[in-house]
Amino acid sequence: MAGMNLDAIQAAILEAGFDGWLFYDHHHRDPLAAHILGLDEKAHITRRWYYFVPAVGDPRKLVHRIEQGRLDSLPGGKGLYSSWQELAAGLEAMLFDARRIAMQYSPNNAIMYVSMVDAGTVEFLRGLGKEIVSSADLVSQFEAVLTEEQMVSHNVAQVAIDRILAEAWREMGRRLRPHVGGAGTLTEFEMVQWLSEAMRREALVWENGPNVSANANSSDSHYEPTAERHSPICEDDFVLIDIWGRQAKAGSVYYDITWTGVVGREPSEMEERVFETVSKARDAAISTVEQAFAAGRPIYGYEGDDAARAVIREAGFGEFFTHRTGHNIANEIHGPGAHLDNLETHDVRRILPYTCFSVEPGIYLPEFGIRSEIDMLTTPDKAWVTGRIQRELVRI
């Protein structure tokens, strides 16, 4: 596990205009703190610990006497407590010269991904006259920003998965047609198994999935076929494939895409209309992000969602777009950075350079659902799509 970069953290705190960043944990309620500070994420933590990084000066610790070595890997002076009275006095002493303090907190729980601090702790600190502000953008900077090696790892996964998906559509056709050697029958779960084996051959790993959904199942954006619960794939069906994976090495970054197609026929007029709308929404979000980075203008997560959602609403499908437009991607499939979201949350986190995220608007009608998902990477002056973009429904 990488250690804490104190100089970088303090520079970020200073730039944000905060007096410091207070980390706090108990029973691993805040995994972000452990990761940012480079602590053992499996350590036995039965008592509260606090670690304050001021914008300027030495960090300060407050730990329980029976776990007083818990933060010894970190720089800074150490305070000890046993009783709740000592804890209260210790916190007041630790924060004596700080007023505006960042914590893993989000006003009104708007960005729940960073809301790790309990209400009671915030109440106590406010009682000391402290202003508690959200560390959301600081977390993005230290958890979502990728190294060059991580960006390369995303590209490796992209090449492999794009190739696997293209072959999956061909495999589906082969299996469905006896005249080319297929059995004439196929299920969603059999295709999930085929995709999984193909990813294993490429030394990729993943969480859950992949997802293969036929007809109405594609209207469930988190449908997951299993050995016990799945549907057949037949001629004339509509099919959605959502596939994601990363290299099997520490810190590698996911690639995550969704494509749709039809079996043995041309798409219906409604399928074409929905696909065209979803594609335009996807491209509107892509363009919004690309233009902001090219112009050097800060852009926030909700802006990408607004761009895509406006297209779908204008086309009359607004009620059928039931999730955010995209999510941050890192070593976790749903990463700790800004999401493209102004539906489930009003995500005011900045989309930072050297981050990765999906763009995946969808329209989910009762009969079928269409989602078109791509991934993007950013640098200070550029944002781009990392893989293939679906321009028309696949014909199988």
mmCIF file of C-alpha atoms in Angstrom:
data_model
loop_
_atom_site.group_PDB
_atom_site.id
_atom_site.type_symbol
_atom_site.label_atom_id
_atom_site.label_comp_id
_atom_site.label_asym_id
_atom_site.label_seq_id
_atom_site.Cartn_x
_atom_site.Cartn_y
_atom_site.Cartn_z
ATOM 1 C CA MET A 1 0.000 0.000 0.000
ATOM 2 C CA ALA A 2 1.317 3.445 -0.916
ATOM 3 C CA GLY A 3 2.112 5.815 1.916
ATOM 4 C CA MET A 4 0.563 9.209 2.548
ATOM 5 C CA ASN A 5 1.846 12.133 0.471
ATOM 6 C CA LEU A 6 1.811 14.816 3.152
ATOM 7 C CA ASP A 7 3.162 17.633 0.975
ATOM 8 C CA ALA A 8 0.518 17.022 -1.701
ATOM 9 C CA ILE A 9 -2.285 16.801 0.845
ATOM 10 C CA GLN A 10 -1.281 20.038 2.542
ATOM 11 C CA ALA A 11 -0.946 21.839 -0.794
ATOM 12 C CA ALA A 12 -4.461 20.716 -1.727
ATOM 13 C CA ILE A 13 -5.891 21.811 1.623
ATOM 14 C CA LEU A 14 -4.258 25.215 1.269
ATOM 15 C CA GLU A 15 -5.529 25.637 -2.297
ATOM 16 C CA ALA A 16 -9.062 24.734 -1.196
ATOM 17 C CA GLY A 17 -8.978 27.421 1.489
ATOM 18 C CA PHE A 18 -9.438 25.030 4.430
ATOM 19 C CA ASP A 19 -7.579 25.152 7.732
ATOM 20 C CA GLY A 20 -7.106 21.404 7.714
ATOM 21 C CA TRP A 21 -8.451 17.950 6.947
ATOM 22 C CA LEU A 22 -9.638 15.810 9.845
ATOM 23 C CA PHE A 23 -9.636 12.040 9.338
ATOM 24 C CA TYR A 24 -11.601 9.892 11.755
ATOM 25 C CA ASP A 25 -12.329 6.189 11.919
ATOM 26 C CA HIS A 26 -13.950 3.541 14.083
ATOM 27 C CA HIS A 27 -14.489 -0.077 13.030
ATOM 28 C CA HIS A 28 -13.480 0.823 9.437
ATOM 29 C CA ARG A 29 -16.437 3.136 8.917
ATOM 30 C CA ASP A 30 -14.231 5.244 6.613
ATOM 31 C CA PRO A 31 -12.232 3.166 4.116
ATOM 32 C CA LEU A 32 -11.332 6.371 2.260
ATOM 33 C CA ALA A 33 -9.306 7.565 5.251
ATOM 34 C CA ALA A 34 -7.304 4.347 5.462
ATOM 35 C CA HIS A 35 -6.521 4.386 1.761
ATOM 36 C CA ILE A 36 -5.548 8.056 1.521
ATOM 37 C CA LEU A 37 -3.340 7.804 4.626
ATOM 38 C CA GLY A 38 -1.797 4.478 3.584
ATOM 39 C CA LEU A 39 -3.026 2.603 6.656
ATOM 40 C CA ASP A 40 -3.674 -1.107 6.979
ATOM 41 C CA GLU A 41 -7.240 -1.490 5.745
ATOM 42 C CA LYS A 42 -7.635 -4.729 7.728
ATOM 43 C CA ALA A 43 -6.219 -3.517 11.034
ATOM 44 C CA HIS A 44 -8.108 -4.336 14.226
ATOM 45 C CA ILE A 45 -9.811 -1.031 15.107
ATOM 46 C CA THR A 46 -12.062 -1.098 18.150
ATOM 47 C CA ARG A 47 -11.538 2.483 19.363
ATOM 48 C CA ARG A 48 -11.900 5.857 17.660
ATOM 49 C CA TRP A 49 -8.833 7.507 16.191
ATOM 50 C CA TYR A 50 -8.411 11.013 14.737
ATOM 51 C CA TYR A 51 -5.720 12.391 12.471
ATOM 52 C CA PHE A 52 -5.611 16.103 11.660
ATOM 53 C CA VAL A 53 -3.584 17.417 8.739
ATOM 54 C CA PRO A 54 -3.366 21.237 8.953
ATOM 55 C CA ALA A 55 -2.843 23.325 5.844
ATOM 56 C CA VAL A 56 0.500 24.352 7.334
ATOM 57 C CA GLY A 57 2.499 22.645 10.058
ATOM 58 C CA ASP A 58 2.800 19.196 11.556
ATOM 59 C CA PRO A 59 -0.098 16.709 11.630
ATOM 60 C CA ARG A 60 -1.647 15.719 14.966
ATOM 61 C CA LYS A 61 -2.981 12.393 16.246
ATOM 62 C CA LEU A 62 -5.489 11.432 18.881
ATOM 63 C CA VAL A 63 -5.711 7.716 19.736
ATOM 64 C CA HIS A 64 -7.012 5.515 22.543
ATOM 65 C CA ARG A 65 -4.428 4.268 25.034
ATOM 66 C CA ILE A 66 -5.178 0.597 24.321
ATOM 67 C CA GLU A 67 -4.630 1.191 20.575
ATOM 68 C CA GLN A 68 -2.057 3.940 20.833
ATOM 69 C CA GLY A 69 0.132 2.516 18.078
ATOM 70 C CA ARG A 70 -2.630 2.618 15.481
ATOM 71 C CA LEU A 71 -1.271 5.727 13.677
ATOM 72 C CA ASP A 72 2.445 5.243 14.364
ATOM 73 C CA SER A 73 3.149 4.878 10.625
ATOM 74 C CA LEU A 74 2.101 8.510 10.131
ATOM 75 C CA PRO A 75 4.041 11.689 10.992
ATOM 76 C CA GLY A 76 2.934 14.048 13.740
ATOM 77 C CA GLY A 77 2.588 14.362 17.479
ATOM 78 C CA LYS A 78 0.367 12.006 19.441
ATOM 79 C CA GLY A 79 -2.373 12.694 21.978
ATOM 80 C CA LEU A 80 -3.908 9.915 24.095
ATOM 81 C CA TYR A 81 -7.312 9.402 25.656
ATOM 82 C CA SER A 82 -9.220 6.792 27.593
ATOM 83 C CA SER A 83 -12.376 8.461 28.924
ATOM 84 C CA TRP A 84 -14.956 10.320 26.901
ATOM 85 C CA GLN A 85 -14.001 13.456 28.808
ATOM 86 C CA GLU A 86 -10.381 13.080 27.694
ATOM 87 C CA LEU A 87 -11.543 12.482 24.131
ATOM 88 C CA ALA A 88 -13.551 15.706 24.096
ATOM 89 C CA ALA A 89 -10.667 17.684 25.599
ATOM 90 C CA GLY A 90 -8.215 16.056 23.221
ATOM 91 C CA LEU A 91 -10.211 17.015 20.158
ATOM 92 C CA GLU A 92 -10.550 20.588 21.348
ATOM 93 C CA ALA A 93 -6.788 20.780 21.910
ATOM 94 C CA MET A 94 -6.001 19.117 18.590
ATOM 95 C CA LEU A 95 -8.110 21.611 16.642
ATOM 96 C CA PHE A 96 -7.426 24.727 18.738
ATOM 97 C CA ASP A 97 -6.160 26.825 15.797
ATOM 98 C CA ALA A 98 -8.477 25.502 13.066
ATOM 99 C CA ARG A 99 -11.945 26.712 12.208
ATOM 100 C CA ARG A 100 -12.767 25.527 8.654
ATOM 101 C CA ILE A 101 -12.184 21.800 8.654
ATOM 102 C CA ALA A 102 -12.716 19.302 5.830
ATOM 103 C CA MET A 103 -14.096 15.874 6.706
ATOM 104 C CA GLN A 104 -15.671 12.962 4.848
ATOM 105 C CA TYR A 105 -19.003 14.746 5.059
ATOM 106 C CA SER A 106 -21.545 15.972 2.500
ATOM 107 C CA PRO A 107 -24.201 18.601 3.329
ATOM 108 C CA ASN A 108 -27.615 16.937 3.321
ATOM 109 C CA ASN A 109 -25.853 13.697 2.310
ATOM 110 C CA ALA A 110 -25.938 15.029 -1.258
ATOM 111 C CA ILE A 111 -22.775 13.133 -2.247
ATOM 112 C CA MET A 112 -23.322 9.980 -0.206
ATOM 113 C CA TYR A 113 -20.118 8.403 -1.503
ATOM 114 C CA VAL A 114 -18.081 10.601 0.879
ATOM 115 C CA SER A 115 -20.585 10.790 3.763
ATOM 116 C CA MET A 116 -18.616 8.673 6.219
ATOM 117 C CA VAL A 117 -18.673 10.849 9.355
ATOM 118 C CA ASP A 118 -21.566 10.296 11.763
ATOM 119 C CA ALA A 119 -23.888 13.167 12.636
ATOM 120 C CA GLY A 120 -22.893 13.112 16.304
ATOM 121 C CA THR A 121 -19.241 13.811 15.554
ATOM 122 C CA VAL A 122 -20.188 16.693 13.283
ATOM 123 C CA GLU A 123 -22.500 18.054 16.011
ATOM 124 C CA PHE A 124 -19.740 17.888 18.598
ATOM 125 C CA LEU A 125 -17.236 19.699 16.380
ATOM 126 C CA ARG A 126 -19.770 22.367 15.512
ATOM 127 C CA GLY A 127 -20.266 22.798 19.234
ATOM 128 C CA LEU A 128 -16.575 23.698 19.425
ATOM 129 C CA GLY A 129 -17.197 26.454 16.865
ATOM 130 C CA LYS A 130 -15.803 24.540 13.913
ATOM 131 C CA GLU A 131 -17.162 24.822 10.368
ATOM 132 C CA ILE A 132 -17.242 21.334 8.859
ATOM 133 C CA VAL A 133 -16.934 21.335 5.066
ATOM 134 C CA SER A 134 -16.954 18.496 2.567
ATOM 135 C CA SER A 135 -13.719 16.781 1.603
ATOM 136 C CA ALA A 136 -15.368 15.472 -1.612
ATOM 137 C CA ASP A 137 -13.022 17.259 -4.025
ATOM 138 C CA LEU A 138 -9.979 16.404 -1.892
ATOM 139 C CA VAL A 139 -11.003 12.739 -1.927
ATOM 140 C CA SER A 140 -11.312 12.869 -5.722
ATOM 141 C CA GLN A 141 -7.851 14.357 -6.008
ATOM 142 C CA PHE A 142 -6.202 11.641 -3.917
ATOM 143 C CA GLU A 143 -8.373 8.656 -4.804
ATOM 144 C CA ALA A 144 -9.585 9.152 -8.389
ATOM 145 C CA VAL A 145 -6.591 10.753 -10.126
ATOM 146 C CA LEU A 146 -4.731 8.081 -12.057
ATOM 147 C CA THR A 147 -1.040 7.519 -12.711
ATOM 148 C CA GLU A 148 0.291 7.021 -16.206
ATOM 149 C CA GLU A 149 0.634 3.298 -15.472
ATOM 150 C CA GLN A 150 -3.008 3.115 -14.398
ATOM 151 C CA MET A 151 -4.168 4.863 -17.562
ATOM 152 C CA VAL A 152 -2.184 2.356 -19.611
ATOM 153 C CA SER A 153 -3.836 -0.491 -17.671
ATOM 154 C CA HIS A 154 -7.246 0.869 -18.664
ATOM 155 C CA ASN A 155 -6.187 0.861 -22.304
ATOM 156 C CA VAL A 156 -4.988 -2.751 -22.059
ATOM 157 C CA ALA A 157 -8.381 -3.796 -20.691
ATOM 158 C CA GLN A 158 -10.099 -1.742 -23.386
ATOM 159 C CA VAL A 159 -8.337 -3.482 -26.255
ATOM 160 C CA ALA A 160 -9.096 -6.921 -24.820
ATOM 161 C CA ILE A 161 -12.750 -6.268 -23.984
ATOM 162 C CA ASP A 162 -13.547 -4.537 -27.280
ATOM 163 C CA ARG A 163 -12.168 -7.613 -29.046
ATOM 164 C CA ILE A 164 -14.083 -10.018 -26.784
ATOM 165 C CA LEU A 165 -17.377 -8.167 -27.290
ATOM 166 C CA ALA A 166 -17.042 -8.122 -31.069
ATOM 167 C CA GLU A 167 -16.435 -11.880 -31.054
ATOM 168 C CA ALA A 168 -19.336 -12.438 -28.622
ATOM 169 C CA TRP A 169 -21.864 -11.169 -31.150
ATOM 170 C CA ARG A 170 -20.428 -13.560 -33.758
ATOM 171 C CA GLU A 171 -20.461 -16.429 -31.257
ATOM 172 C CA MET A 172 -24.114 -15.744 -30.516
ATOM 173 C CA GLY A 173 -24.951 -16.109 -34.200
ATOM 174 C CA ARG A 174 -22.947 -19.313 -34.546
ATOM 175 C CA ARG A 175 -24.653 -20.957 -31.585
ATOM 176 C CA LEU A 176 -28.137 -20.041 -32.745
ATOM 177 C CA ARG A 177 -27.772 -21.391 -36.290
ATOM 178 C CA PRO A 178 -27.412 -25.163 -36.819
ATOM 179 C CA HIS A 179 -26.358 -24.756 -40.442
ATOM 180 C CA VAL A 180 -23.056 -23.247 -39.240
ATOM 181 C CA GLY A 181 -22.545 -25.878 -36.560
ATOM 182 C CA GLY A 182 -24.521 -24.351 -33.704
ATOM 183 C CA ALA A 183 -26.901 -26.172 -31.403
ATOM 184 C CA GLY A 184 -29.767 -23.890 -32.348
ATOM 185 C CA THR A 185 -30.386 -22.943 -28.715
ATOM 186 C CA LEU A 186 -28.751 -20.385 -26.438
ATOM 187 C CA THR A 187 -29.404 -18.738 -23.067
ATOM 188 C CA GLU A 188 -28.326 -15.495 -21.478
ATOM 189 C CA PHE A 189 -26.347 -17.416 -18.866
ATOM 190 C CA GLU A 190 -24.482 -19.455 -21.493
ATOM 191 C CA MET A 191 -23.307 -16.201 -23.072
ATOM 192 C CA VAL A 192 -22.296 -14.890 -19.634
ATOM 193 C CA GLN A 193 -20.167 -18.019 -19.212
ATOM 194 C CA TRP A 194 -18.622 -17.560 -22.659
ATOM 195 C CA LEU A 195 -17.761 -13.910 -21.958
ATOM 196 C CA SER A 196 -16.336 -14.795 -18.544
ATOM 197 C CA GLU A 197 -14.079 -17.481 -19.973
ATOM 198 C CA ALA A 198 -12.904 -15.120 -22.709
ATOM 199 C CA MET A 199 -11.952 -12.516 -20.086
ATOM 200 C CA ARG A 200 -10.116 -15.117 -18.014
ATOM 201 C CA ARG A 201 -8.032 -16.014 -21.068
ATOM 202 C CA GLU A 202 -7.040 -12.337 -21.271
ATOM 203 C CA ALA A 203 -6.032 -12.378 -17.558
ATOM 204 C CA LEU A 204 -8.780 -9.927 -16.626
ATOM 205 C CA VAL A 205 -10.688 -9.817 -13.352
ATOM 206 C CA TRP A 206 -14.040 -8.245 -12.491
ATOM 207 C CA GLU A 207 -16.817 -7.942 -9.913
ATOM 208 C CA ASN A 208 -20.138 -9.673 -10.610
ATOM 209 C CA GLY A 209 -21.393 -9.857 -14.226
ATOM 210 C CA PRO A 210 -20.971 -9.654 -17.094
ATOM 211 C CA ASN A 211 -24.577 -9.052 -18.045
ATOM 212 C CA VAL A 212 -26.413 -10.457 -21.068
ATOM 213 C CA SER A 213 -30.093 -9.457 -21.210
ATOM 214 C CA ALA A 214 -32.726 -10.465 -23.767
ATOM 215 C CA ASN A 215 -35.883 -8.524 -24.562
ATOM 216 C CA ALA A 216 -37.667 -7.189 -21.440
ATOM 217 C CA ASN A 217 -34.728 -8.190 -19.236
ATOM 218 C CA SER A 218 -32.718 -5.416 -20.897
ATOM 219 C CA SER A 219 -35.137 -2.953 -19.286
ATOM 220 C CA ASP A 220 -33.666 -3.873 -15.889
ATOM 221 C CA SER A 221 -30.410 -1.938 -15.847
ATOM 222 C CA HIS A 222 -28.979 -4.180 -13.099
ATOM 223 C CA TYR A 223 -30.348 -7.486 -14.355
ATOM 224 C CA GLU A 224 -27.961 -10.380 -13.754
ATOM 225 C CA PRO A 225 -28.661 -13.813 -15.309
ATOM 226 C CA THR A 226 -27.685 -16.789 -13.178
ATOM 227 C CA ALA A 227 -27.680 -20.562 -13.607
ATOM 228 C CA GLU A 228 -31.035 -20.631 -11.822
ATOM 229 C CA ARG A 229 -32.619 -17.527 -13.356
ATOM 230 C CA HIS A 230 -32.135 -16.669 -16.999
ATOM 231 C CA SER A 231 -33.973 -16.430 -20.300
ATOM 232 C CA PRO A 232 -33.348 -18.014 -23.707
ATOM 233 C CA ILE A 233 -31.937 -15.996 -26.602
ATOM 234 C CA CYS A 234 -33.826 -16.742 -29.803
ATOM 235 C CA GLU A 235 -34.209 -15.495 -33.363
ATOM 236 C CA ASP A 236 -35.972 -12.096 -33.486
ATOM 237 C CA ASP A 237 -34.826 -11.192 -29.942
ATOM 238 C CA PHE A 238 -33.341 -7.933 -28.692
ATOM 239 C CA VAL A 239 -30.084 -8.338 -26.715
ATOM 240 C CA LEU A 240 -28.022 -6.068 -24.429
ATOM 241 C CA ILE A 241 -24.458 -6.908 -23.323
ATOM 242 C CA ASP A 242 -22.768 -5.022 -20.476
ATOM 243 C CA ILE A 243 -19.166 -6.106 -19.834
ATOM 244 C CA TRP A 244 -16.412 -4.764 -17.581
ATOM 245 C CA GLY A 245 -13.001 -5.889 -16.349
ATOM 246 C CA ARG A 246 -9.461 -4.870 -15.455
ATOM 247 C CA GLN A 247 -5.995 -6.379 -15.392
ATOM 248 C CA ALA A 248 -5.280 -8.701 -12.485
ATOM 249 C CA LYS A 249 -2.730 -6.434 -10.808
ATOM 250 C CA ALA A 250 -2.859 -3.930 -7.985
ATOM 251 C CA GLY A 251 -4.178 -0.512 -8.931
ATOM 252 C CA SER A 252 -5.323 -1.441 -12.439
ATOM 253 C CA VAL A 253 -8.295 0.440 -13.865
ATOM 254 C CA TYR A 254 -11.555 -0.963 -15.241
ATOM 255 C CA TYR A 255 -12.933 -0.713 -18.755
ATOM 256 C CA ASP A 256 -16.754 -0.819 -18.825
ATOM 257 C CA ILE A 257 -19.020 -0.788 -21.912
ATOM 258 C CA THR A 258 -22.576 -1.646 -23.001
ATOM 259 C CA TRP A 259 -23.785 -2.480 -26.522
ATOM 260 C CA THR A 260 -27.137 -3.642 -27.915
ATOM 261 C CA GLY A 261 -28.296 -5.617 -30.955
ATOM 262 C CA VAL A 262 -31.024 -7.696 -32.596
ATOM 263 C CA VAL A 263 -31.022 -11.350 -33.663
ATOM 264 C CA GLY A 264 -31.890 -12.460 -37.198
ATOM 265 C CA ARG A 265 -33.815 -9.361 -38.237
ATOM 266 C CA GLU A 266 -33.685 -5.621 -38.787
ATOM 267 C CA PRO A 267 -34.458 -3.354 -35.801
ATOM 268 C CA SER A 268 -38.005 -2.125 -35.368
ATOM 269 C CA GLU A 269 -38.848 1.524 -35.873
ATOM 270 C CA MET A 270 -39.108 2.044 -32.104
ATOM 271 C CA GLU A 271 -35.773 0.295 -31.452
ATOM 272 C CA GLU A 272 -34.115 2.536 -34.031
ATOM 273 C CA ARG A 273 -35.722 5.635 -32.546
ATOM 274 C CA VAL A 274 -34.662 4.781 -29.002
ATOM 275 C CA PHE A 275 -31.129 3.869 -30.079
ATOM 276 C CA GLU A 276 -30.770 7.133 -32.002
ATOM 277 C CA THR A 277 -31.961 9.117 -28.982
ATOM 278 C CA VAL A 278 -29.627 7.328 -26.569
ATOM 279 C CA SER A 279 -26.694 7.769 -28.990
ATOM 280 C CA LYS A 280 -27.364 11.501 -29.314
ATOM 281 C CA ALA A 281 -27.585 11.812 -25.528
ATOM 282 C CA ARG A 282 -24.293 9.956 -25.120
ATOM 283 C CA ASP A 283 -22.618 12.150 -27.725
ATOM 284 C CA ALA A 284 -23.973 15.318 -26.107
ATOM 285 C CA ALA A 285 -22.368 14.381 -22.788
ATOM 286 C CA ILE A 286 -19.113 13.447 -24.530
ATOM 287 C CA SER A 287 -19.034 16.766 -26.382
ATOM 288 C CA THR A 288 -19.792 18.762 -23.236
ATOM 289 C CA VAL A 289 -16.827 17.206 -21.440
ATOM 290 C CA GLU A 290 -14.499 17.433 -24.456
ATOM 291 C CA GLN A 291 -15.259 21.123 -25.007
ATOM 292 C CA ALA A 292 -14.738 22.024 -21.347
ATOM 293 C CA PHE A 293 -11.330 20.381 -21.178
ATOM 294 C CA ALA A 294 -10.233 21.823 -24.525
ATOM 295 C CA ALA A 295 -11.179 25.299 -23.280
ATOM 296 C CA GLY A 296 -9.561 24.816 -19.880
ATOM 297 C CA ARG A 297 -12.923 25.375 -18.188
ATOM 298 C CA PRO A 298 -13.709 23.539 -14.958
ATOM 299 C CA ILE A 299 -16.577 21.089 -15.421
ATOM 300 C CA TYR A 300 -18.607 19.390 -12.732
ATOM 301 C CA GLY A 301 -20.306 16.025 -12.691
ATOM 302 C CA TYR A 302 -23.861 17.306 -12.959
ATOM 303 C CA GLU A 303 -23.066 19.117 -16.239
ATOM 304 C CA GLY A 304 -22.430 15.923 -18.177
ATOM 305 C CA ASP A 305 -25.672 14.450 -16.869
ATOM 306 C CA ASP A 306 -27.613 17.588 -17.796
ATOM 307 C CA ALA A 307 -26.343 17.422 -21.387
ATOM 308 C CA ALA A 308 -27.426 13.811 -21.906
ATOM 309 C CA ARG A 309 -30.706 14.095 -20.016
ATOM 310 C CA ALA A 310 -31.800 17.156 -22.012
ATOM 311 C CA VAL A 311 -31.625 15.153 -25.256
ATOM 312 C CA ILE A 312 -33.684 12.294 -23.845
ATOM 313 C CA ARG A 313 -36.292 14.617 -22.327
ATOM 314 C CA GLU A 314 -36.619 16.540 -25.574
ATOM 315 C CA ALA A 315 -37.314 13.254 -27.381
ATOM 316 C CA GLY A 316 -40.122 12.458 -24.937
ATOM 317 C CA PHE A 317 -38.381 9.609 -23.077
ATOM 318 C CA GLY A 318 -37.380 11.446 -19.900
ATOM 319 C CA GLU A 319 -39.341 9.208 -17.528
ATOM 320 C CA PHE A 320 -37.581 6.131 -18.924
ATOM 321 C CA PHE A 321 -34.035 7.376 -18.152
ATOM 322 C CA THR A 322 -33.903 6.224 -14.554
ATOM 323 C CA HIS A 323 -30.227 6.425 -13.519
ATOM 324 C CA ARG A 324 -27.267 8.801 -13.631
ATOM 325 C CA THR A 325 -25.443 9.325 -16.929
ATOM 326 C CA GLY A 326 -22.088 7.966 -15.787
ATOM 327 C CA HIS A 327 -19.815 6.967 -12.925
ATOM 328 C CA ASN A 328 -16.186 7.435 -12.024
ATOM 329 C CA ILE A 329 -13.954 4.465 -12.829
ATOM 330 C CA ALA A 330 -10.747 3.498 -11.060
ATOM 331 C CA ASN A 331 -9.495 0.325 -9.377
ATOM 332 C CA GLU A 332 -13.160 -0.058 -8.400
ATOM 333 C CA ILE A 333 -15.807 -0.245 -11.107
ATOM 334 C CA HIS A 334 -17.687 2.593 -9.381
ATOM 335 C CA GLY A 335 -14.807 4.793 -8.340
ATOM 336 C CA PRO A 336 -14.433 7.592 -5.759
ATOM 337 C CA GLY A 337 -14.362 10.543 -8.170
ATOM 338 C CA ALA A 338 -17.057 12.683 -9.770
ATOM 339 C CA HIS A 339 -20.015 10.898 -11.343
ATOM 340 C CA LEU A 340 -22.010 12.320 -14.238
ATOM 341 C CA ASP A 341 -25.115 12.786 -12.143
ATOM 342 C CA ASN A 342 -27.840 15.344 -11.620
ATOM 343 C CA LEU A 343 -30.590 12.812 -10.957
ATOM 344 C CA GLU A 344 -29.648 10.505 -8.111
ATOM 345 C CA THR A 345 -27.372 13.202 -6.668
ATOM 346 C CA HIS A 346 -26.488 16.770 -7.614
ATOM 347 C CA ASP A 347 -22.829 15.958 -8.129
ATOM 348 C CA VAL A 348 -20.890 19.191 -7.777
ATOM 349 C CA ARG A 349 -17.513 17.469 -7.722
ATOM 350 C CA ARG A 350 -15.154 18.624 -10.453
ATOM 351 C CA ILE A 351 -14.226 16.162 -13.206
ATOM 352 C CA LEU A 352 -10.472 16.227 -12.694
ATOM 353 C CA PRO A 353 -7.607 15.721 -15.154
ATOM 354 C CA TYR A 354 -6.196 12.193 -15.197
ATOM 355 C CA THR A 355 -9.489 10.569 -14.265
ATOM 356 C CA CYS A 356 -11.670 7.970 -15.960
ATOM 357 C CA PHE A 357 -15.458 7.735 -16.088
ATOM 358 C CA SER A 358 -18.296 6.183 -18.039
ATOM 359 C CA VAL A 359 -20.918 7.887 -20.171
ATOM 360 C CA GLU A 360 -23.960 5.601 -20.343
ATOM 361 C CA PRO A 361 -27.399 7.109 -20.855
ATOM 362 C CA GLY A 362 -30.263 4.666 -21.269
ATOM 363 C CA ILE A 363 -33.943 4.424 -22.091
ATOM 364 C CA TYR A 364 -35.814 1.503 -20.525
ATOM 365 C CA LEU A 365 -39.210 0.721 -22.037
ATOM 366 C CA PRO A 366 -41.290 -2.232 -20.837
ATOM 367 C CA GLU A 367 -40.438 -4.319 -23.923
ATOM 368 C CA PHE A 368 -36.696 -3.535 -24.149
ATOM 369 C CA GLY A 369 -34.032 -1.193 -22.841
ATOM 370 C CA ILE A 370 -31.155 0.472 -24.658
ATOM 371 C CA ARG A 371 -28.013 1.765 -22.974
ATOM 372 C CA SER A 372 -24.938 2.927 -24.862
ATOM 373 C CA GLU A 373 -21.856 3.034 -22.656
ATOM 374 C CA ILE A 374 -18.367 4.300 -23.371
ATOM 375 C CA ASP A 375 -15.482 5.355 -21.119
ATOM 376 C CA MET A 376 -13.496 8.595 -21.157
ATOM 377 C CA LEU A 377 -10.061 9.638 -19.904
ATOM 378 C CA THR A 378 -8.857 13.170 -19.256
ATOM 379 C CA THR A 379 -5.649 15.203 -19.102
ATOM 380 C CA PRO A 380 -5.420 18.925 -18.239
ATOM 381 C CA ASP A 381 -6.325 20.029 -21.777
ATOM 382 C CA LYS A 382 -8.073 17.039 -23.328
ATOM 383 C CA ALA A 383 -10.848 14.485 -22.785
ATOM 384 C CA TRP A 384 -11.433 11.524 -25.087
ATOM 385 C CA VAL A 385 -13.344 8.273 -25.543
ATOM 386 C CA THR A 386 -11.045 5.330 -24.927
ATOM 387 C CA GLY A 387 -12.675 2.573 -26.982
ATOM 388 C CA ARG A 388 -15.117 1.835 -29.757
ATOM 389 C CA ILE A 389 -18.371 3.809 -29.976
ATOM 390 C CA GLN A 390 -21.519 1.981 -31.086
ATOM 391 C CA ARG A 391 -23.049 3.866 -34.031
ATOM 392 C CA GLU A 392 -25.832 1.437 -34.955
ATOM 393 C CA LEU A 393 -27.591 -1.556 -33.445
ATOM 394 C CA VAL A 394 -25.694 -4.794 -33.984
ATOM 395 C CA ARG A 395 -27.306 -7.253 -36.422
ATOM 396 C CA ILE A 396 -26.634 -10.839 -35.330
#
